[in-house]
Tab-separated table of C-alpha atoms and ligand atoms in Angstrom:
chain	number	residue	atom	x	y	z
A	162	MET	CA	-2.066	-34.204	-8.017
A	163	ALA	CA	0.055	-32.167	-5.655
A	164	LEU	CA	-2.708	-30.138	-4.021
A	165	MET	CA	-3.329	-30.037	-0.294
A	166	THR	CA	-6.867	-29.479	0.960
A	167	LYS	CA	-7.746	-26.649	3.299
A	168	GLU	CA	-8.442	-29.169	6.064
A	169	GLN	CA	-5.057	-30.845	5.568
A	170	TYR	CA	-3.339	-27.468	5.706
A	171	VAL	CA	-5.132	-26.416	8.882
A	172	SER	CA	-4.493	-29.682	10.720
A	173	GLY	CA	-0.867	-29.696	9.583
A	174	LEU	CA	-0.381	-26.127	10.818
A	175	ARG	CA	-1.897	-27.073	14.160
A	176	GLU	CA	0.736	-29.796	14.516
A	177	LEU	CA	3.687	-27.799	13.123
A	178	GLY	CA	5.268	-27.242	16.539
A	179	HIS	CA	7.002	-23.967	15.691
A	180	SER	CA	7.820	-21.531	18.466
A	181	VAL	CA	5.303	-18.631	18.368
A	182	TYR	CA	4.799	-15.925	21.016
A	183	ILE	CA	1.732	-13.663	21.259
A	184	GLN	CA	1.618	-10.913	23.884
A	185	GLY	CA	4.405	-12.403	25.948
A	186	LYS	CA	3.176	-15.985	25.954
A	187	LYS	CA	4.220	-18.984	23.927
A	188	ILE	CA	1.126	-20.334	22.224
A	189	LYS	CA	0.231	-23.923	21.454
A	190	SER	CA	-1.362	-23.523	18.040
A	191	VAL	CA	-1.717	-20.545	15.704
A	192	VAL	CA	-4.909	-22.020	14.313
A	193	ASP	CA	-6.650	-22.207	17.686
A	194	HIS	CA	-5.495	-18.932	19.268
A	195	PRO	CA	-8.261	-16.298	18.864
A	196	ILE	CA	-5.833	-13.602	17.679
A	197	SER	CA	-3.845	-15.661	15.178
A	198	GLY	CA	-6.724	-17.916	14.076
A	199	PRO	CA	-8.314	-15.580	11.483
A	200	PRO	CA	-4.961	-14.933	9.727
A	201	ALA	CA	-4.403	-18.699	9.557
A	202	MET	CA	-7.838	-18.978	7.949
A	203	ALA	CA	-6.925	-16.328	5.366
A	204	MET	CA	-3.892	-18.394	4.388
A	205	ALA	CA	-6.066	-21.530	4.372
A	206	GLU	CA	-8.311	-19.841	1.829
A	207	THR	CA	-5.484	-20.124	-0.735
A	208	TYR	CA	-5.946	-23.902	-0.433
A	209	TYR	CA	-9.739	-23.783	-0.446
A	210	GLN	CA	-9.867	-21.721	-3.627
A	211	ALA	CA	-7.500	-24.086	-5.437
A	212	GLU	CA	-9.665	-27.042	-4.407
A	213	GLN	CA	-12.649	-25.686	-6.340
A	214	GLU	CA	-12.522	-27.168	-9.841
A	215	GLY	CA	-14.099	-24.066	-11.342
A	216	ASN	CA	-11.109	-22.046	-10.071
A	217	TRP	CA	-8.351	-24.173	-11.540
A	218	GLN	CA	-7.518	-21.819	-14.395
A	219	LEU	CA	-6.663	-19.107	-11.915
A	220	PHE	CA	-5.604	-20.860	-8.729
A	221	THR	CA	-3.592	-23.769	-10.103
A	222	ALA	CA	-0.930	-24.238	-12.767
A	223	GLU	CA	1.057	-27.021	-14.384
A	224	SER	CA	4.470	-27.314	-12.785
A	225	HIS	CA	7.263	-26.860	-15.323
A	226	LEU	CA	9.347	-29.187	-13.135
A	227	SER	CA	7.012	-32.148	-12.610
A	228	GLY	CA	4.136	-31.571	-15.028
A	229	GLU	CA	1.784	-31.938	-12.041
A	230	ARG	CA	-1.140	-29.634	-11.277
A	231	ILE	CA	0.057	-27.416	-8.438
A	232	ASN	CA	-1.213	-24.464	-6.475
A	233	ARG	CA	-0.357	-21.247	-8.369
A	234	PHE	CA	1.126	-19.891	-5.152
A	235	THR	CA	4.042	-22.331	-5.678
A	236	HIS	CA	4.404	-21.825	-9.443
A	237	ILE	CA	7.299	-20.376	-11.448
A	238	HIS	CA	5.793	-18.054	-14.065
A	239	GLN	CA	6.302	-19.571	-17.506
A	240	GLY	CA	4.981	-16.656	-19.540
A	241	VAL	CA	3.120	-13.365	-19.523
A	242	GLU	CA	-0.166	-15.228	-19.111
A	243	ASP	CA	1.044	-16.626	-15.772
A	244	LEU	CA	2.043	-13.146	-14.597
A	245	ILE	CA	-1.428	-11.829	-15.465
A	246	LYS	CA	-3.182	-14.782	-13.841
A	247	LYS	CA	-1.261	-14.169	-10.639
A	248	ILE	CA	-2.567	-10.589	-10.430
A	249	LEU	CA	-6.133	-11.742	-11.150
A	250	MET	CA	-5.820	-14.503	-8.551
A	251	LEU	CA	-4.635	-12.040	-5.898
A	252	ARG	CA	-7.538	-9.692	-6.623
A	253	GLU	CA	-9.955	-12.589	-6.212
A	254	MET	CA	-8.289	-13.564	-2.921
A	255	GLY	CA	-8.570	-9.946	-1.728
A	256	ARG	CA	-12.298	-10.034	-2.488
A	257	GLN	CA	-12.772	-13.284	-0.596
A	258	THR	CA	-10.835	-12.246	2.528
A	259	ALA	CA	-10.556	-8.403	2.623
A	260	CYS	CA	-7.126	-8.716	4.208
A	261	CYS	CA	-3.547	-9.775	3.544
A	262	PHE	CA	-3.782	-13.515	2.802
A	263	GLN	CA	-0.001	-13.684	3.045
A	264	ARG	CA	1.016	-16.337	0.560
A	265	CYS	CA	2.168	-14.109	-2.320
A	266	ALA	CA	5.342	-12.916	-0.614
A	267	GLY	CA	6.618	-16.502	-0.751
A	268	LEU	CA	5.435	-16.860	-4.355
A	269	ASP	CA	7.321	-13.731	-5.374
A	270	CYS	CA	10.353	-14.928	-3.435
A	271	ILE	CA	10.570	-18.350	-5.096
A	272	ASN	CA	10.303	-16.714	-8.520
A	273	THR	CA	13.108	-14.347	-7.567
A	274	VAL	CA	15.481	-16.895	-6.073
A	275	TYR	CA	14.860	-19.240	-9.014
A	276	ALA	CA	15.996	-16.556	-11.478
A	277	ILE	CA	18.875	-15.159	-9.423
A	278	THR	CA	20.434	-18.532	-8.547
A	279	TYR	CA	20.500	-19.322	-12.266
A	280	ASP	CA	22.406	-16.103	-12.969
A	281	MET	CA	24.821	-16.682	-10.083
A	282	ASP	CA	25.634	-20.193	-11.234
A	283	ARG	CA	26.373	-18.959	-14.738
A	284	GLU	CA	28.827	-16.390	-13.387
A	285	TYR	CA	30.443	-18.343	-10.569
A	286	GLY	CA	29.817	-22.018	-11.383
A	287	THR	CA	28.003	-22.417	-8.037
A	288	PRO	CA	25.367	-25.156	-7.495
A	289	TYR	CA	22.613	-22.910	-6.169
A	290	HIS	CA	20.063	-23.204	-8.962
A	291	GLU	CA	20.042	-27.000	-8.869
A	292	ARG	CA	19.694	-26.920	-5.081
A	293	PHE	CA	16.892	-24.411	-5.247
A	294	THR	CA	15.121	-26.404	-7.948
A	295	GLU	CA	15.215	-29.489	-5.694
A	296	PHE	CA	13.817	-27.423	-2.838
A	297	LEU	CA	11.110	-26.082	-5.142
A	298	LYS	CA	10.086	-29.574	-6.231
A	299	TYR	CA	9.607	-30.400	-2.549
A	300	VAL	CA	7.545	-27.234	-2.001
A	301	GLN	CA	5.390	-27.825	-5.070
A	302	SER	CA	4.740	-31.515	-4.579
A	303	ASN	CA	3.773	-30.991	-0.921
A	304	ASP	CA	1.882	-27.719	-1.605
A	305	LEU	CA	3.798	-25.864	1.115
A	306	VAL	CA	3.649	-22.234	2.188
A	307	THR	CA	6.945	-20.377	1.963
A	308	ALA	CA	7.515	-17.122	3.861
A	309	ALA	CA	9.816	-14.506	2.345
A	310	CYS	CA	12.108	-13.345	5.155
A	311	MET	CA	13.768	-10.249	3.774
A	312	THR	CA	13.697	-7.125	5.964
A	313	ASP	CA	16.485	-7.037	8.552
A	314	THR	CA	16.271	-5.054	11.781
A	315	LYS	CA	18.923	-2.670	10.315
A	316	GLY	CA	20.035	-0.931	13.559
A	317	ASP	CA	21.665	2.366	12.529
A	318	ARG	CA	20.331	2.917	9.009
A	319	GLY	CA	23.249	5.218	8.224
A	320	LEU	CA	25.686	2.313	8.478
A	321	PRO	CA	26.181	-0.781	6.307
A	322	PRO	CA	25.767	-4.227	7.919
A	323	SER	CA	29.441	-4.793	8.680
A	324	LYS	CA	29.796	-1.396	10.441
A	325	GLN	CA	26.906	-1.912	12.874
A	326	ALA	CA	27.840	-1.826	16.575
A	327	ASP	CA	25.927	-5.089	16.893
A	328	ARG	CA	26.728	-7.259	13.902
A	329	ASP	CA	23.493	-9.203	14.335
A	330	GLN	CA	21.381	-6.293	13.035
A	331	TYR	CA	21.489	-8.050	9.666
A	332	VAL	CA	21.176	-11.819	9.307
A	333	HIS	CA	24.648	-13.169	8.668
A	334	ILE	CA	26.842	-16.227	8.621
A	335	VAL	CA	28.354	-16.757	12.076
A	336	SER	CA	30.407	-19.816	11.280
A	337	GLU	CA	30.844	-22.668	8.864
A	338	LYS	CA	30.400	-26.207	10.072
A	339	LYS	CA	30.752	-29.560	8.427
A	340	GLY	CA	27.892	-29.776	5.941
A	341	GLY	CA	26.497	-26.290	6.400
A	342	ILE	CA	26.554	-22.856	8.019
A	343	VAL	CA	25.327	-21.257	11.229
A	344	VAL	CA	23.343	-18.006	10.882
A	345	ARG	CA	22.171	-15.348	13.323
A	346	GLY	CA	19.972	-12.236	13.181
A	347	ALA	CA	16.305	-11.318	12.988
A	348	LYS	CA	13.883	-10.395	10.228
A	349	LEU	CA	11.028	-7.937	10.725
A	350	HIS	CA	7.486	-7.620	9.350
A	351	ILE	CA	7.465	-11.142	7.960
A	352	THR	CA	4.075	-11.614	6.378
A	353	GLY	CA	2.410	-14.933	7.103
A	354	ALA	CA	5.566	-16.246	8.775
A	355	VAL	CA	3.678	-18.087	11.522
A	356	ASN	CA	1.424	-19.746	8.937
A	357	SER	CA	4.307	-20.987	6.779
A	358	HIS	CA	5.996	-24.355	6.520
A	359	GLU	CA	9.275	-23.035	5.156
A	360	LEU	CA	11.167	-19.774	5.663
A	361	ILE	CA	13.212	-18.482	2.742
A	362	VAL	CA	15.777	-15.983	4.009
A	363	VAL	CA	17.293	-13.491	1.571
A	364	PRO	CA	19.317	-10.256	1.899
A	365	THR	CA	17.453	-6.976	2.291
A	366	ARG	CA	19.793	-4.575	0.473
A	367	ALA	CA	22.679	-4.186	-1.947
A	368	LEU	CA	25.932	-5.286	-0.308
A	369	ARG	CA	29.640	-4.616	-0.719
A	370	GLU	CA	32.690	-6.833	-0.409
A	371	GLU	CA	33.059	-6.098	3.337
A	372	ASP	CA	29.457	-7.258	3.821
A	373	ARG	CA	30.155	-10.659	2.285
A	374	ASP	CA	28.927	-12.571	5.358
A	375	TYR	CA	25.548	-10.903	4.975
A	376	ALA	CA	25.134	-12.068	1.378
A	377	VAL	CA	23.340	-15.213	2.403
A	378	ALA	CA	20.154	-16.888	1.187
A	379	PHE	CA	18.735	-20.144	2.475
A	380	ALA	CA	15.590	-22.024	3.463
A	381	VAL	CA	14.765	-23.675	6.780
A	382	PRO	CA	11.585	-25.346	8.044
A	383	ALA	CA	9.531	-23.204	10.450
A	384	ASP	CA	10.133	-25.595	13.354
A	385	THR	CA	13.935	-25.457	13.064
A	386	LYS	CA	15.859	-25.217	16.350
A	387	GLY	CA	16.782	-21.584	17.086
A	388	VAL	CA	13.905	-20.044	15.089
A	389	THR	CA	11.412	-17.994	17.150
A	390	PHE	CA	8.355	-16.043	15.943
A	391	ILE	CA	7.165	-12.945	17.821
A	392	TYR	CA	3.691	-11.999	16.626
A	393	GLY	CA	2.969	-8.391	15.583
A	394	ARG	CA	0.221	-6.416	17.344
A	395	GLN	CA	-2.557	-4.818	15.339
A	396	PRO	CA	-5.087	-2.122	16.239
A	397	SER	CA	-8.165	-3.662	17.911
A	398	ASP	CA	-6.676	-7.171	17.722
A	399	THR	CA	-7.959	-7.975	21.225
A	400	ARG	CA	-11.530	-7.556	20.010
A	401	ARG	CA	-10.985	-11.077	18.749
A	402	LEU	CA	-10.832	-12.165	22.393
A	403	GLU	CA	-14.356	-10.892	23.033
A	404	GLU	CA	-17.122	-13.398	23.348
A	405	GLY	CA	-19.108	-13.671	20.141
A	406	ARG	CA	-16.601	-11.519	18.220
A	407	SER	CA	-19.423	-9.493	16.676
A	408	ASP	CA	-17.484	-6.214	16.745
A	409	VAL	CA	-14.432	-7.383	14.760
A	410	GLY	CA	-15.907	-6.245	11.428
A	411	ASN	CA	-14.323	-8.986	9.308
A	412	LEU	CA	-15.748	-12.102	10.942
A	413	TYR	CA	-13.478	-14.693	9.362
A	414	TYR	CA	-10.103	-13.412	8.204
A	415	GLY	CA	-7.088	-11.236	8.968
A	416	GLY	CA	-3.485	-10.670	8.014
A	417	CYS	CA	-0.438	-11.089	10.221
A	418	GLU	CA	3.223	-10.230	10.440
A	419	ALA	CA	5.876	-11.470	12.829
A	420	MET	CA	9.432	-10.796	13.879
A	421	VAL	CA	11.453	-13.933	13.168
A	422	VAL	CA	14.594	-14.516	15.223
A	423	PHE	CA	17.378	-16.789	13.978
A	424	ASP	CA	19.504	-17.610	16.994
A	425	ASP	CA	22.488	-19.618	15.738
A	426	VAL	CA	20.446	-21.649	13.298
A	427	PHE	CA	22.190	-24.426	11.387
A	428	VAL	CA	21.495	-24.469	7.647
A	429	PRO	CA	22.509	-27.613	5.766
A	430	GLU	CA	24.455	-27.132	2.541
A	431	GLU	CA	21.621	-28.285	0.266
A	432	ARG	CA	19.440	-25.473	1.641
A	433	ILE	CA	21.977	-22.662	0.954
A	434	PHE	CA	21.238	-20.584	-2.165
A	435	MET	CA	23.734	-17.729	-1.742
A	436	LYS	CA	26.877	-17.636	0.364
A	437	GLY	CA	29.031	-14.574	-0.085
A	438	GLU	CA	28.093	-13.596	-3.676
A	439	PHE	CA	27.499	-9.990	-2.574
A	440	PRO	CA	27.012	-8.443	-6.078
A	441	TYR	CA	23.818	-10.462	-6.408
A	442	ALA	CA	22.221	-9.244	-3.169
A	443	GLY	CA	21.053	-5.964	-4.720
A	444	ARG	CA	19.854	-7.690	-7.888
A	445	LEU	CA	17.848	-10.144	-5.818
A	446	VAL	CA	16.207	-7.328	-3.856
A	447	GLU	CA	15.291	-5.423	-7.031
A	448	LEU	CA	13.764	-8.442	-8.725
A	449	PHE	CA	11.769	-9.410	-5.643
A	450	ALA	CA	10.622	-5.817	-5.225
A	451	ALA	CA	9.334	-5.670	-8.817
A	452	HIS	CA	7.382	-8.926	-8.429
A	453	HIS	CA	5.938	-7.940	-5.075
A	454	ARG	CA	5.143	-4.335	-6.008
A	455	ALA	CA	3.012	-5.645	-8.861
A	456	SER	CA	1.309	-8.125	-6.502
A	457	TYR	CA	-0.092	-5.218	-4.505
A	458	GLY	CA	-2.057	-4.222	-7.608
A	459	GLY	CA	-3.904	-7.517	-7.147
A	460	CYS	CA	-4.511	-7.965	-3.422
A	461	LYS	CA	-5.156	-4.351	-2.434
A	462	VAL	CA	-7.533	-3.939	-5.365
A	463	GLY	CA	-9.549	-6.940	-4.159
A	464	VAL	CA	-9.759	-5.401	-0.683
A	465	GLY	CA	-10.740	-2.130	-2.387
A	466	ASP	CA	-13.590	-3.983	-4.125
A	467	VAL	CA	-14.937	-5.075	-0.730
A	468	LEU	CA	-14.591	-1.567	0.698
A	469	ILE	CA	-16.394	-0.063	-2.300
A	470	GLY	CA	-19.151	-2.668	-1.900
A	471	ALA	CA	-19.519	-1.969	1.821
A	472	THR	CA	-19.592	1.787	1.162
A	473	ALA	CA	-22.255	1.494	-1.542
A	474	ALA	CA	-24.286	-0.747	0.772
A	475	ILE	CA	-24.057	1.639	3.735
A	476	ALA	CA	-25.120	4.527	1.481
A	477	GLU	CA	-28.184	2.494	0.483
A	478	ALA	CA	-28.862	1.523	4.089
A	479	GLN	CA	-28.718	5.165	5.149
A	480	GLY	CA	-30.722	6.456	2.190
A	481	THR	CA	-27.968	8.543	0.588
A	482	GLU	CA	-27.204	6.452	-2.481
A	483	ARG	CA	-29.104	8.697	-4.902
A	484	SER	CA	-27.325	11.821	-3.778
A	485	ALA	CA	-25.103	13.222	-6.571
A	486	HIS	CA	-22.022	13.651	-4.402
A	487	VAL	CA	-22.257	10.063	-3.101
A	488	LYS	CA	-22.471	8.714	-6.648
A	489	ASP	CA	-19.528	10.900	-7.600
A	490	LYS	CA	-17.444	9.696	-4.655
A	491	LEU	CA	-18.199	6.048	-5.363
A	492	GLY	CA	-17.153	6.635	-8.966
A	493	GLU	CA	-13.917	8.208	-7.744
A	494	MET	CA	-13.230	5.188	-5.507
A	495	VAL	CA	-13.687	2.836	-8.457
A	496	HIS	CA	-11.482	4.993	-10.664
A	497	LEU	CA	-8.651	4.915	-8.115
A	498	ASN	CA	-9.026	1.203	-7.470
A	499	GLU	CA	-9.023	0.247	-11.136
A	500	THR	CA	-6.024	2.508	-11.788
A	501	LEU	CA	-4.079	0.414	-9.270
A	502	HIS	CA	-5.134	-2.760	-11.030
A	503	ALA	CA	-4.251	-1.331	-14.436
A	504	GLY	CA	-0.672	-0.696	-13.300
A	505	ALA	CA	-0.244	-4.259	-12.090
A	506	LEU	CA	-1.760	-5.779	-15.222
A	507	ALA	CA	0.349	-3.524	-17.429
A	508	SER	CA	3.542	-4.580	-15.641
A	509	ALA	CA	2.550	-8.226	-16.112
A	510	SER	CA	1.599	-7.715	-19.779
A	511	LYS	CA	5.016	-6.215	-20.475
A	512	GLY	CA	6.730	-9.043	-18.592
A	513	TYR	CA	9.983	-10.529	-19.867
A	514	ARG	CA	11.797	-13.838	-19.812
A	515	THR	CA	14.771	-14.034	-17.448
A	516	PRO	CA	17.712	-16.259	-18.493
A	517	SER	CA	16.399	-18.947	-16.089
A	518	GLY	CA	13.190	-19.189	-18.134
A	519	ALA	CA	11.088	-17.672	-15.336
A	520	TYR	CA	9.112	-14.599	-16.354
A	521	ALA	CA	9.304	-11.308	-14.466
A	522	VAL	CA	7.144	-8.176	-14.565
A	523	ASP	CA	8.177	-4.908	-16.179
A	524	PRO	CA	10.022	-3.177	-13.324
A	525	LEU	CA	9.150	0.427	-14.234
A	526	LEU	CA	5.414	-0.230	-14.376
A	527	ALA	CA	5.540	-2.391	-11.230
A	528	ASN	CA	7.168	0.480	-9.341
A	529	VAL	CA	4.646	2.987	-10.711
A	530	CYS	CA	1.850	0.637	-9.608
A	531	LYS	CA	3.240	0.378	-6.082
A	532	LEU	CA	3.871	4.112	-5.744
A	533	ASN	CA	0.178	4.660	-6.515
A	534	ILE	CA	-0.614	2.052	-3.886
A	535	THR	CA	1.200	4.128	-1.272
A	536	ARG	CA	-1.470	6.806	-1.901
A	537	PHE	CA	-4.754	5.621	-3.420
A	538	PRO	CA	-5.988	3.237	-0.673
A	539	PHE	CA	-5.792	6.213	1.712
A	540	GLU	CA	-7.980	8.297	-0.605
A	541	ILE	CA	-10.368	5.377	-1.135
A	542	SER	CA	-10.583	4.957	2.659
A	543	ARG	CA	-11.163	8.688	3.145
A	544	LEU	CA	-14.054	8.607	0.686
A	545	ALA	CA	-15.485	5.474	2.360
A	546	GLN	CA	-15.404	7.213	5.753
A	547	ASP	CA	-16.908	10.354	4.224
A	548	ILE	CA	-19.884	8.415	2.853
A	549	ALA	CA	-20.214	6.203	5.954
A	550	GLY	CA	-20.600	9.141	8.330
A	551	GLY	CA	-19.385	9.753	11.859
A	552	LEU	CA	-21.323	6.835	13.295
A	553	LEU	CA	-18.402	4.777	12.012
A	554	VAL	CA	-16.445	5.770	15.118
A	555	THR	CA	-19.189	6.584	17.629
A	556	MET	CA	-21.572	3.630	17.295
A	557	PRO	CA	-22.237	1.382	20.265
A	558	SER	CA	-21.101	-2.208	20.372
A	559	LEU	CA	-23.252	-4.781	18.635
A	560	LYS	CA	-23.518	-6.398	22.062
A	561	ASP	CA	-25.531	-3.427	23.329
A	562	GLN	CA	-28.365	-4.704	21.170
A	563	GLU	CA	-28.578	-7.800	23.327
A	564	ASN	CA	-29.100	-5.859	26.570
A	565	ALA	CA	-32.715	-5.867	27.696
A	566	THR	CA	-32.645	-2.222	28.815
A	567	ILE	CA	-30.689	-0.500	26.024
A	568	GLY	CA	-31.202	-2.966	23.166
A	569	PRO	CA	-34.603	-1.444	22.258
A	570	TYR	CA	-32.984	2.025	22.062
A	571	ILE	CA	-30.353	0.752	19.626
A	572	ARG	CA	-32.963	-0.952	17.478
A	573	LYS	CA	-35.200	2.122	17.511
A	574	TYR	CA	-32.685	4.914	16.986
A	575	LEU	CA	-29.983	3.374	14.818
A	576	VAL	CA	-32.220	2.167	12.025
A	577	GLY	CA	-31.434	3.424	8.547
A	578	ARG	CA	-33.942	3.888	5.753
A	579	GLN	CA	-37.230	2.057	6.150
A	580	GLY	CA	-36.715	-1.676	6.181
A	581	VAL	CA	-33.044	-1.501	7.242
A	582	ASP	CA	-32.527	-2.642	10.804
A	583	ALA	CA	-29.824	-1.282	13.073
A	584	GLU	CA	-27.839	-4.504	13.056
A	585	LYS	CA	-27.337	-4.502	9.295
A	586	ARG	CA	-26.172	-0.921	9.455
A	587	LEU	CA	-23.763	-1.548	12.332
A	588	ARG	CA	-22.279	-4.668	10.736
A	589	LEU	CA	-21.489	-2.790	7.521
A	590	LEU	CA	-19.948	0.070	9.471
A	591	ARG	CA	-17.844	-2.383	11.485
A	592	LEU	CA	-16.450	-3.838	8.269
A	593	ILE	CA	-15.557	-0.369	6.963
A	594	GLU	CA	-14.010	0.373	10.352
A	595	ASN	CA	-11.967	-2.849	10.191
A	596	ILE	CA	-10.508	-2.075	6.764
A	597	THR	CA	-9.838	1.633	7.333
A	598	LEU	CA	-9.025	1.795	11.066
A	599	GLY	CA	-8.773	-1.667	12.583
A	600	THR	CA	-6.843	-4.888	12.023
A	601	GLY	CA	-7.544	-4.696	8.274
A	602	ALA	CA	-5.973	-1.242	8.012
A	603	VAL	CA	-2.588	-2.749	8.849
A	604	SER	CA	-2.473	-4.298	5.425
A	605	TYR	CA	-4.784	-1.975	3.474
A	606	LEU	CA	-3.122	1.261	4.610
A	607	THR	CA	0.242	1.173	6.378
A	608	GLU	CA	1.435	-1.916	4.529
A	609	SER	CA	0.435	-0.151	1.321
A	610	ILE	CA	3.018	2.489	2.210
A	611	HIS	CA	5.865	0.336	3.438
A	612	GLY	CA	5.256	-3.206	2.219
A	613	ALA	CA	7.494	-4.261	-0.689
A	614	GLY	CA	9.531	-1.126	0.024
A	615	SER	CA	8.621	2.411	1.106
A	616	PRO	CA	7.600	5.141	-1.397
A	617	GLN	CA	11.119	6.538	-1.720
A	618	ALA	CA	12.382	3.132	-2.855
A	619	GLN	CA	9.871	3.224	-5.718
A	620	LYS	CA	10.832	6.807	-6.618
A	621	ILE	CA	14.494	5.806	-6.777
A	622	MET	CA	13.711	2.856	-9.056
A	623	ILE	CA	11.437	4.947	-11.280
A	624	THR	CA	14.082	7.637	-11.761
A	625	ARG	CA	16.698	4.963	-12.412
A	626	LEU	CA	14.581	3.086	-14.960
A	627	ILE	CA	13.283	6.014	-16.977
A	628	ASP	CA	15.288	6.740	-20.157
A	629	LEU	CA	15.591	10.522	-19.902
A	630	GLU	CA	18.146	10.743	-22.716
A	631	ALA	CA	15.645	9.219	-25.140
A	632	ALA	CA	12.917	11.548	-23.861
A	633	LYS	CA	15.179	14.558	-24.385
A	634	SER	CA	16.053	13.425	-27.900
A	635	TRP	CA	12.352	13.350	-28.907
A	636	ALA	CA	11.941	16.878	-27.577
A	637	PHE	CA	15.117	18.122	-29.301
A	638	HIS	CA	14.025	16.600	-32.597
A	639	LEU	CA	10.618	18.277	-32.508
A	640	CYS	CA	11.894	21.743	-31.645
A	641	GLY	CA	14.800	21.632	-34.057
A	642	ILE	CA	17.725	21.382	-31.607
A	643	PRO	CA	20.601	19.301	-32.963
A	644	PHE	CA	21.528	16.370	-30.739
B	752	LIG	FE1	0.056	-10.906	-0.722
B	752	LIG	FE2	-0.845	-8.460	-0.673
B	752	LIG	FE3	-0.290	-9.689	1.614
B	752	LIG	FE4	1.704	-8.927	0.036
B	752	LIG	S1	0.219	-7.589	1.065
B	752	LIG	S2	1.488	-10.938	0.979
B	752	LIG	S3	0.807	-9.198	-1.994
B	752	LIG	S4	-1.878	-10.250	0.173
B	753	LIG	FE1	3.480	-7.334	1.860
């Protein structure tokens, strides 16, 4: 069976030897650094969950390539049921970690590249699909994490890649060498990049003939010469450096993004999946976007479940849970959260078979789901903060409890209803703070706006996908206008 254990993943990551910088210093191991450790543990949870036999239905699948049981995070969807199971799996992961657990971007990327390489080969007679399938067998049988490296630095957004003053603003082919190509550029916001074994690089936008050198897709191992990771800062990330870490809110997990620099990196031929086929760049981006926009209706909903739970618990701890407006607000939070999930499940249920055999979600519903995600987590967070009260941002540190002079004051004055001690109350508030203001808010809020494409990108797709002519014809028919 091709499943790695959590322990194997963690020890392998410790030994990976990739070049990672945090706050100006090259670090030895992402697992052991206090800032990057919790995100590594969130990724590791994708292994732990698949290890549990009771979870196999959701967290594993049968590979269509080898017939082996594999982690679902490396699976090519073979039907609508797989698309639905992915969404359910991501919600469960969100509940377990309350953060971005990072592995779905790679999952959505392999499903995209698998389908697009098949289409390219049919049109151009290229060997990309066979190459990618070989790469995928390697990923599946070794249970590897793949990072989707899509977003380029973009420079002047009013100019296409080839017109940039600095050509490196988009990853591109610098030269061809015997047996491969040399690439240069940098990718931004790469989720889970530092916790990945393999980087899959794909274009970030539709391209024209003059941008041919930018129509490039490939995979390289994370420790490849010329690849450097620069870790993204998050609000209150340095709380993880504090002794005891009691004020971090989420004690175990976190998400992470990094800037990934490709400084004249050699890519061997067998790892190249697109080289100049510019008409397919835009199609690749659209397919990836649909997959990933639906994914958000899994992970963010799971985080929403935790936030709703923490909010209900703090209301109980503070003695407000029977108040009509609190009940109403909790109901509103659930309504918003489940609406997000409904969009993702609907897009999966209306999934379709691509010519490659891989299934993809309904793009209109996936975009509707993601556009809601740019808004609803903010409203859910607002309601959570409303119910939690102002202590959320004025409470003392949990460490103050340990001080002999002021500890008794904390324990006396910050109690909630009878029987609820101050520590329970403060821990719950810290978790709500983490998700709505701290490290967790990076993925629950701002990533909900911009991840998998900003709101305007979803609006554009929605207006492109809607059949307005058909809608007009139904109206004309009913009011007696000939058409
Ligand atoms: Fe997965 Fe959600 Fe993180 Fe994207 S934001 S990688 S879908 S957990
Ligand atoms: Fe994302």
